[in-house]
Amino acid sequence: MMRGWVIVVGCAVLLAGCQEDGAPRPIHIEKGVYQGTPDTPRSEDELRALQQRTATQRF
Amino acid sequence: MLVKKRSTAAGGRHLSRSLSAAVGSVTGATVDRRAFLRTSGLAAGGAALAATMPFGMVKKADAASAAPAAAGAPVKQVKTICTHCSVGCTVVAEVQNGVWIGQEPGFDSPINLGAHCAKGASVREHAHGERRLRYPMKMVNGTWTRITWDQAIQEVGDKLLEIRQKSGPDAVFWLGSAKHSNEQAYLFRKFAAFWGTNNVDHQARICHSTTVAGVANVWGYGAMTNSYNDIQKSKAMFFIGSNAAEAHPVSMLHILKAKEQNNAPLIVADPRFTRTAAKADEYIRFRPGTDVGLIWGILWHILENGWEDKDYIAKRVYGFDDIRAEVAKWTPAEVERVTGVPGSQLRRVARTLASNRPGTLVWCMGGTQHHIGNNNTRAYCVLQLALGNVGVTGGGTNIFRGHDNVQGATDFGVTSDSLPGYYGLAEGAWKHWARVWGVSYDSLLARFTSKELMERTGIPVSRWYDGVLEAKENLDQPESLKAMVFWGHAPNSQVRLPEMKKAMEKLELLVVVDPYPTMTAVLSDRKDNFYLLPAATQFETYGSRTASNRSVQWGEKVVEPLFEAKTDHEIMHRFAKKFGFDQDLFKAIKVNGNEPLVEDITREWNRGMWSVGYTGQSPERMRLHMEHQATFDKTTLRAVGGPCDGEFFGMPWPCWGTPEMKHPGTANLYDTSLPVAEGGGAFRARFGVERNGVTLLAEGSYPEGSPIKDGYPEVTMAMLQKLGFDKELTAEELAVIQKIGGEKIGAVSWTTDLSGGIQRVAVKNGLNPPGNAKARCVAWNFPDPVPIHREPLYTPRRDLVASYPTYKDTKSWRLPTLYKSIQDRDVSKDYPIILTSGRLVEYEGGGDETRSNPWLAELQQDMFVELNPFDANNAGIKDGQMVWVEGAEKGRVKVKAMVTERVGRGVAFMPFHFGGWYQGQDLRGKYPKGADPIVLGEAANTATTYGYDSVTQMQETKTTLCRVTAAV
Amino acid sequence: MARMKFLCDAERCIECNACVTACKNENEVPWGVNRRRVVTINDGKPGERTISVACMHCSDAPCKAVCPVDCFYQTEQGVVLHNKDLCIGCGYCFYACPFGAPQYPQAGNFGTRGKMDKCTFCSGGPEEDMSDAEFRKYGRNRLAEGKLPLCAEMCSTKALLAGDADKVSDIYRERVVARGFGSGAWGWGTAYQTKNGQERDQLRERKQGQ
């Protein structure tokens, strides 16, 4: 009886550890979908500048 | 199938394993600042030492760890020049709070257009300086002990003065450096003069001395005639003994451009199939040490077919008939017998060179480092003269110098045979410099033991250890050498290390002034009178340096000297003060505290370097060029618009007259298609006006706009008077000329007139100050007036010794010099394999600096020897196995075998940058704590042998004999 | 603006390793981790060629496809990046990558693998642009500073090109026209094009390997 309780409580504790917001990484993985922090996109102006800069390698 | 380069031989597993523990979790989890530092590349190599680092050191290194630029304080961009090879790449450093945090491409530089090689792209490691020599050290009973600068100057100074007193000033050897700036190099030579000796020299002796002497004796100046950029205009490129892809990687930017846009064939002649050869259209493999035979073999086909430029030869070349006579002996059969190259290939090469003009010829140490090096360099020149390729854009002899300022240090006379500017050592030269320095000739004379020794060529660096070991009766100076000062020079770049070790142990005093301890710190078993003084690098000071193409570039200071390092000019000042000649040495140079003002040194050499045209490049003009780099054309080097309009980048010398005269510099030497005032010129009238009734002056060839439509001698006051141009001199100029000339005012020349008036008036009237002569195919003042082949001292071809013997033993440069007695000893049975050496792209020179840089060290962790599979299999040697390479004088090195077809049968190759091992023994424990380079290895030169050029004492590193056996 | 690409012109590459040390310098990459390497074919023999290799930021990135924790993402400009907080250091991406780009610093004394590290096209990672955290985990974010990868910008012979794909192609095409032949754009088929392109690359490698 006692042992049964230990197992139940133990399982509950373990499952609690699987809470999404308590884990350092996503728990539910949707295959092929990046779920990490999103990166900052580059602005149009920045991209134009980079395009321009590519030409410095011409020789 | 992709194969990692040198994957087998350069595994370096033991090293990477010992380091990996320090690497830790790097780019992953969050780490604190200290942990980050520990994981960054620098500390990866040095974690084991962290515990032993003094506190101040940790702080500094911590500050140097690169943080992103967003940290608040403004980021300053500082422009300087790479401190490795002679290409002269601009380095753009980003500095924040005095810390070098980033490196950006210098796109505006017309020389490198932002490009770098592995070394240039990693110079920021200087900010870490983890393996630098940190403070003055003294060896006490075999242990390195920290001392203060004051104590170091005091003790070393006292000892030097004692030796000077006892054995004379010539008992001390001042070994300078190609790593000095022009200002430091000039000051170093001046310093040696005040010390009272000509025993002063630097790396040029052992890299391009045979070029400087050889080429200067053909047409006037011993330097690269054109520029790296000018190669873009070549229609053909012939490389011999140059592995530019590894030794001068950024030059390949221009070379490959020519290949692409001009479809210019690239021909590479080298005993090794180098990475440059990998880019070639035609590769010629020939036996090391047979350059003259090979060149005459090509010229044989040119003359046989009448492909030579007859008009050019008639107008601009002297003595070509003597060449015809010598070349006639080099039939295709004989060339093949001597060099191993089939006649059919050389006929093809000759045709390619003849039908693609102008073509350039490039050589490096593969050509120069031979006992007949001066013959080789002159033969190359003659080939270009025959093709009419000199003095034209796209042509020339583009001699790639080795170090970042080896050209400058040579020009500024850090050599035992000349004062700055190739003035020589004769009384006139001393008087010229005494005038520039504002001291009396007699006071200089008094510093020397005698007038004879003052005018006698000193001991060359290549022979300094013979100057120690040789009995004094055999020397042309009163005493053997007692003290050696290594001021920016690695010992492992010199041959016969076992002999050098003996000499180091015999000296009364050994001093190293260097940013790194160098192998000097560990090679000998000295127990005392041994000092290491930390010097600053060029990133820690400012001043000018001369690239191979003669452009003089001004570099600014990036960071303050690390740790207790001091700049070379400050150290010179401290010693001068100790010796009591600081007042005279710095007469016209302001000194702040102990640091002489760099700009004042520049201005002083501006006032004296007339003979080379180092007079127009003032600090202000050089700074202006660096600031407006973008305005210079990337092919011609000429500024288009902007404040430097019409000038060539870096005012490549000669830059005639005073800075105010605004001469643009000379991009291509001897180019008659331009007026002298716009960078044109002609071959120098250096050897008189005629010989045996034949004129030495040009005939019907002259620079554009010349008032004299023919050859003429060098410009003197008498010549100006004769032409009536002397009226154009100002009163001030005339007064200076009169003061110098006294009674004989006509004898004052373009090289001795301190007013610059003679040069100004000459150039204004279209005259070339050094005259207008023919290039000389016959150097009658040399042992071999016409370049001839002589078998190497250690040759495997005993059958050729009778036909092509070496010289008789002789005495030169104050020392007995052996030739015949070495060659007569046949060791080819015991030592059957030719041993040659060269560079790797990751390392430079003796390698102490580059092997201490983790970003570079990781790429080349093991010293190795390249062996052909044929020889390896015969000796039962497998790729990657440890082997002993034993030289013909019994020096042995234990290295990894790299079995490769890169070398031909019977030839072995070793890179010369490694050091810190000696004959199988790892000397890591002998370095001062924390200053041992990350990578150590056997020095190739432990196994190299005797042999010195007959004119310059260049060492023979490229052809000797060895045997290779498996190490058990 | 087209996507970002690398191109290594094998006719120009001289195996000088500037790209390797520039990368180490700019990103403070530790000893033992090589985001970029130079590989040689036919070392020391006629036909010797070298290529600079790093993450090519493939169009259809195999690393991204096989990652069990989906730590990869691709920016609008085609740059393939990953999140080290999600990475479990399993090494699948290394097996999937045709260029051998993923690197794993040794994490502990028992040889355990740390988080994967690779070329970021000098554009950092998902942390705040140009922040300390971004620099520590991923290296410098040059794209955010208006600059391109330093390996390419410092290449000794301008063999390695990086940036806007159209511009990069233009530069390369000019060279091909000048040379009269073109076979140097190593790896482009595999990284950016079709299956045919990949086969072409492999065929070329085989031919050069002979």
PDB file of N, CA and C in Angstrom, chain B residues 882-922:
ATOM      1  N   MET B 882      58.306   9.326 -37.225  1.00  0.00           N
ATOM      2  CA  MET B 882      59.408  10.178 -36.817  1.00  0.00           C
ATOM      3  C   MET B 882      60.701   9.695 -37.481  1.00  0.00           C
ATOM      4  N   VAL B 883      61.483  10.651 -37.971  1.00  0.00           N
ATOM      5  CA  VAL B 883      62.747  10.286 -38.629  1.00  0.00           C
ATOM      6  C   VAL B 883      63.861  11.206 -38.134  1.00  0.00           C
ATOM      7  N   TRP B 884      65.082  10.742 -38.316  1.00  0.00           N
ATOM      8  CA  TRP B 884      66.243  11.604 -38.096  1.00  0.00           C
ATOM      9  C   TRP B 884      66.708  12.124 -39.440  1.00  0.00           C
ATOM     10  N   VAL B 885      66.861  13.434 -39.540  1.00  0.00           N
ATOM     11  CA  VAL B 885      67.496  14.010 -40.715  1.00  0.00           C
ATOM     12  C   VAL B 885      68.865  14.480 -40.239  1.00  0.00           C
ATOM     13  N   GLU B 886      69.903  13.879 -40.808  1.00  0.00           N
ATOM     14  CA  GLU B 886      71.250  14.252 -40.397  1.00  0.00           C
ATOM     15  C   GLU B 886      71.948  14.973 -41.527  1.00  0.00           C
ATOM     16  N   GLY B 887      72.430  16.186 -41.250  1.00  0.00           N
ATOM     17  CA  GLY B 887      73.128  16.974 -42.264  1.00  0.00           C
ATOM     18  C   GLY B 887      74.552  16.508 -42.447  1.00  0.00           C
ATOM     19  N   ALA B 888      75.165  16.978 -43.521  1.00  0.00           N
ATOM     20  CA  ALA B 888      76.499  16.509 -43.879  1.00  0.00           C
ATOM     21  C   ALA B 888      77.569  16.926 -42.880  1.00  0.00           C
ATOM     22  N   GLU B 889      77.225  17.854 -41.969  1.00  0.00           N
ATOM     23  CA  GLU B 889      78.186  18.203 -40.905  1.00  0.00           C
ATOM     24  C   GLU B 889      77.728  17.636 -39.569  1.00  0.00           C
ATOM     25  N   LYS B 890      76.863  16.623 -39.648  1.00  0.00           N
ATOM     26  CA  LYS B 890      76.459  15.793 -38.510  1.00  0.00           C
ATOM     27  C   LYS B 890      75.430  16.407 -37.557  1.00  0.00           C
ATOM     28  N   GLY B 891      74.921  17.593 -37.868  1.00  0.00           N
ATOM     29  CA  GLY B 891      73.796  18.115 -37.082  1.00  0.00           C
ATOM     30  C   GLY B 891      72.563  17.272 -37.388  1.00  0.00           C
ATOM     31  N   ARG B 892      71.837  16.875 -36.328  1.00  0.00           N
ATOM     32  CA  ARG B 892      70.707  15.960 -36.540  1.00  0.00           C
ATOM     33  C   ARG B 892      69.408  16.578 -36.028  1.00  0.00           C
ATOM     34  N   VAL B 893      68.320  16.346 -36.746  1.00  0.00           N
ATOM     35  CA  VAL B 893      67.017  16.786 -36.246  1.00  0.00           C
ATOM     36  C   VAL B 893      66.027  15.636 -36.315  1.00  0.00           C
ATOM     37  N   LYS B 894      65.182  15.577 -35.290  1.00  0.00           N
ATOM     38  CA  LYS B 894      64.168  14.520 -35.218  1.00  0.00           C
ATOM     39  C   LYS B 894      62.819  15.132 -35.591  1.00  0.00           C
ATOM     40  N   VAL B 895      62.297  14.721 -36.728  1.00  0.00           N
ATOM     41  CA  VAL B 895      61.089  15.355 -37.264  1.00  0.00           C
ATOM     42  C   VAL B 895      60.147  14.308 -37.835  1.00  0.00           C
ATOM     43  N   LYS B 896      58.935  14.739 -38.160  1.00  0.00           N
ATOM     44  CA  LYS B 896      57.952  13.838 -38.760  1.00  0.00           C
ATOM     45  C   LYS B 896      58.171  13.737 -40.259  1.00  0.00           C
ATOM     46  N   ALA B 897      58.027  12.565 -40.809  1.00  0.00           N
ATOM     47  CA  ALA B 897      58.177  12.412 -42.252  1.00  0.00           C
ATOM     48  C   ALA B 897      56.853  12.721 -42.931  1.00  0.00           C
ATOM     49  N   MET B 898      56.906  13.551 -43.942  1.00  0.00           N
ATOM     50  CA  MET B 898      55.738  13.724 -44.795  1.00  0.00           C
ATOM     51  C   MET B 898      56.113  13.219 -46.168  1.00  0.00           C
ATOM     52  N   VAL B 899      55.537  12.100 -46.547  1.00  0.00           N
ATOM     53  CA  VAL B 899      55.902  11.487 -47.812  1.00  0.00           C
ATOM     54  C   VAL B 899      55.025  12.095 -48.900  1.00  0.00           C
ATOM     55  N   THR B 900      55.653  12.751 -49.840  1.00  0.00           N
ATOM     56  CA  THR B 900      54.889  13.513 -50.829  1.00  0.00           C
ATOM     57  C   THR B 900      55.681  13.699 -52.113  1.00  0.00           C
ATOM     58  N   GLU B 901      54.955  13.762 -53.192  1.00  0.00           N
ATOM     59  CA  GLU B 901      55.603  14.019 -54.482  1.00  0.00           C
ATOM     60  C   GLU B 901      55.901  15.504 -54.668  1.00  0.00           C
ATOM     61  N   ARG B 902      55.593  16.314 -53.662  1.00  0.00           N
ATOM     62  CA  ARG B 902      55.907  17.743 -53.752  1.00  0.00           C
ATOM     63  C   ARG B 902      57.406  17.931 -54.008  1.00  0.00           C
ATOM     64  N   VAL B 903      58.216  17.063 -53.403  1.00  0.00           N
ATOM     65  CA  VAL B 903      59.651  17.107 -53.698  1.00  0.00           C
ATOM     66  C   VAL B 903      59.990  15.990 -54.674  1.00  0.00           C
ATOM     67  N   GLY B 904      61.009  16.234 -55.470  1.00  0.00           N
ATOM     68  CA  GLY B 904      61.425  15.229 -56.434  1.00  0.00           C
ATOM     69  C   GLY B 904      62.261  14.147 -55.760  1.00  0.00           C
ATOM     70  N   ARG B 905      62.620  13.144 -56.522  1.00  0.00           N
ATOM     71  CA  ARG B 905      63.484  12.086 -56.007  1.00  0.00           C
ATOM     72  C   ARG B 905      64.831  12.677 -55.605  1.00  0.00           C
ATOM     73  N   GLY B 906      65.320  12.234 -54.490  1.00  0.00           N
ATOM     74  CA  GLY B 906      66.649  12.682 -54.063  1.00  0.00           C
ATOM     75  C   GLY B 906      66.675  14.055 -53.420  1.00  0.00           C
ATOM     76  N   VAL B 907      65.483  14.613 -53.147  1.00  0.00           N
ATOM     77  CA  VAL B 907      65.439  15.935 -52.511  1.00  0.00           C
ATOM     78  C   VAL B 907      64.540  15.869 -51.272  1.00  0.00           C
ATOM     79  N   ALA B 908      65.008  16.456 -50.180  1.00  0.00           N
ATOM     80  CA  ALA B 908      64.195  16.570 -48.969  1.00  0.00           C
ATOM     81  C   ALA B 908      64.021  18.056 -48.657  1.00  0.00           C
ATOM     82  N   PHE B 909      62.862  18.390 -48.097  1.00  0.00           N
ATOM     83  CA  PHE B 909      62.575  19.794 -47.781  1.00  0.00           C
ATOM     84  C   PHE B 909      62.132  19.915 -46.329  1.00  0.00           C
ATOM     85  N   MET B 910      62.648  20.944 -45.650  1.00  0.00           N
ATOM     86  CA  MET B 910      62.166  21.241 -44.294  1.00  0.00           C
ATOM     87  C   MET B 910      61.837  22.729 -44.196  1.00  0.00           C
ATOM     88  N   PRO B 911      60.745  23.084 -43.484  1.00  0.00           N
ATOM     89  CA  PRO B 911      60.472  24.490 -43.210  1.00  0.00           C
ATOM     90  C   PRO B 911      61.424  24.975 -42.125  1.00  0.00           C
ATOM     91  N   PHE B 912      61.781  26.265 -42.169  1.00  0.00           N
ATOM     92  CA  PHE B 912      62.810  26.729 -41.233  1.00  0.00           C
ATOM     93  C   PHE B 912      62.274  27.515 -40.035  1.00  0.00           C
ATOM     94  N   HIS B 913      60.952  27.523 -39.858  1.00  0.00           N
ATOM     95  CA  HIS B 913      60.381  28.366 -38.796  1.00  0.00           C
ATOM     96  C   HIS B 913      60.368  27.743 -37.415  1.00  0.00           C
ATOM     97  N   PHE B 914      60.635  26.460 -37.351  1.00  0.00           N
ATOM     98  CA  PHE B 914      60.497  25.818 -36.046  1.00  0.00           C
ATOM     99  C   PHE B 914      61.751  26.019 -35.200  1.00  0.00           C
ATOM    100  N   GLY B 915      61.563  25.903 -33.898  1.00  0.00           N
ATOM    101  CA  GLY B 915      62.673  26.045 -32.977  1.00  0.00           C
ATOM    102  C   GLY B 915      62.215  25.565 -31.611  1.00  0.00           C
ATOM    103  N   GLY B 916      63.160  25.448 -30.690  1.00  0.00           N
ATOM    104  CA  GLY B 916      62.794  25.039 -29.335  1.00  0.00           C
ATOM    105  C   GLY B 916      63.075  23.576 -29.061  1.00  0.00           C
ATOM    106  N   TRP B 917      63.479  22.851 -30.119  1.00  0.00           N
ATOM    107  CA  TRP B 917      64.008  21.505 -29.942  1.00  0.00           C
ATOM    108  C   TRP B 917      65.446  21.544 -30.422  1.00  0.00           C
ATOM    109  N   TYR B 918      66.274  20.677 -29.856  1.00  0.00           N
ATOM    110  CA  TYR B 918      67.649  20.609 -30.343  1.00  0.00           C
ATOM    111  C   TYR B 918      68.125  19.160 -30.359  1.00  0.00           C
ATOM    112  N   GLN B 919      68.372  18.646 -31.536  1.00  0.00           N
ATOM    113  CA  GLN B 919      68.888  17.289 -31.757  1.00  0.00           C
ATOM    114  C   GLN B 919      68.105  16.260 -30.938  1.00  0.00           C
ATOM    115  N   GLY B 920      66.795  16.345 -31.062  1.00  0.00           N
ATOM    116  CA  GLY B 920      65.936  15.347 -30.425  1.00  0.00           C
ATOM    117  C   GLY B 920      65.453  15.727 -29.039  1.00  0.00           C
ATOM    118  N   GLN B 921      65.942  16.856 -28.526  1.00  0.00           N
ATOM    119  CA  GLN B 921      65.609  17.234 -27.160  1.00  0.00           C
ATOM    120  C   GLN B 921      64.640  18.416 -27.137  1.00  0.00           C
ATOM    121  N   ASP B 922      63.579  18.282 -26.359  1.00  0.00           N
ATOM    122  CA  ASP B 922      62.595  19.358 -26.212  1.00  0.00           C
ATOM    123  C   ASP B 922      63.096  20.334 -25.153  1.00  0.00           C
TER     124      ASP B 922
END
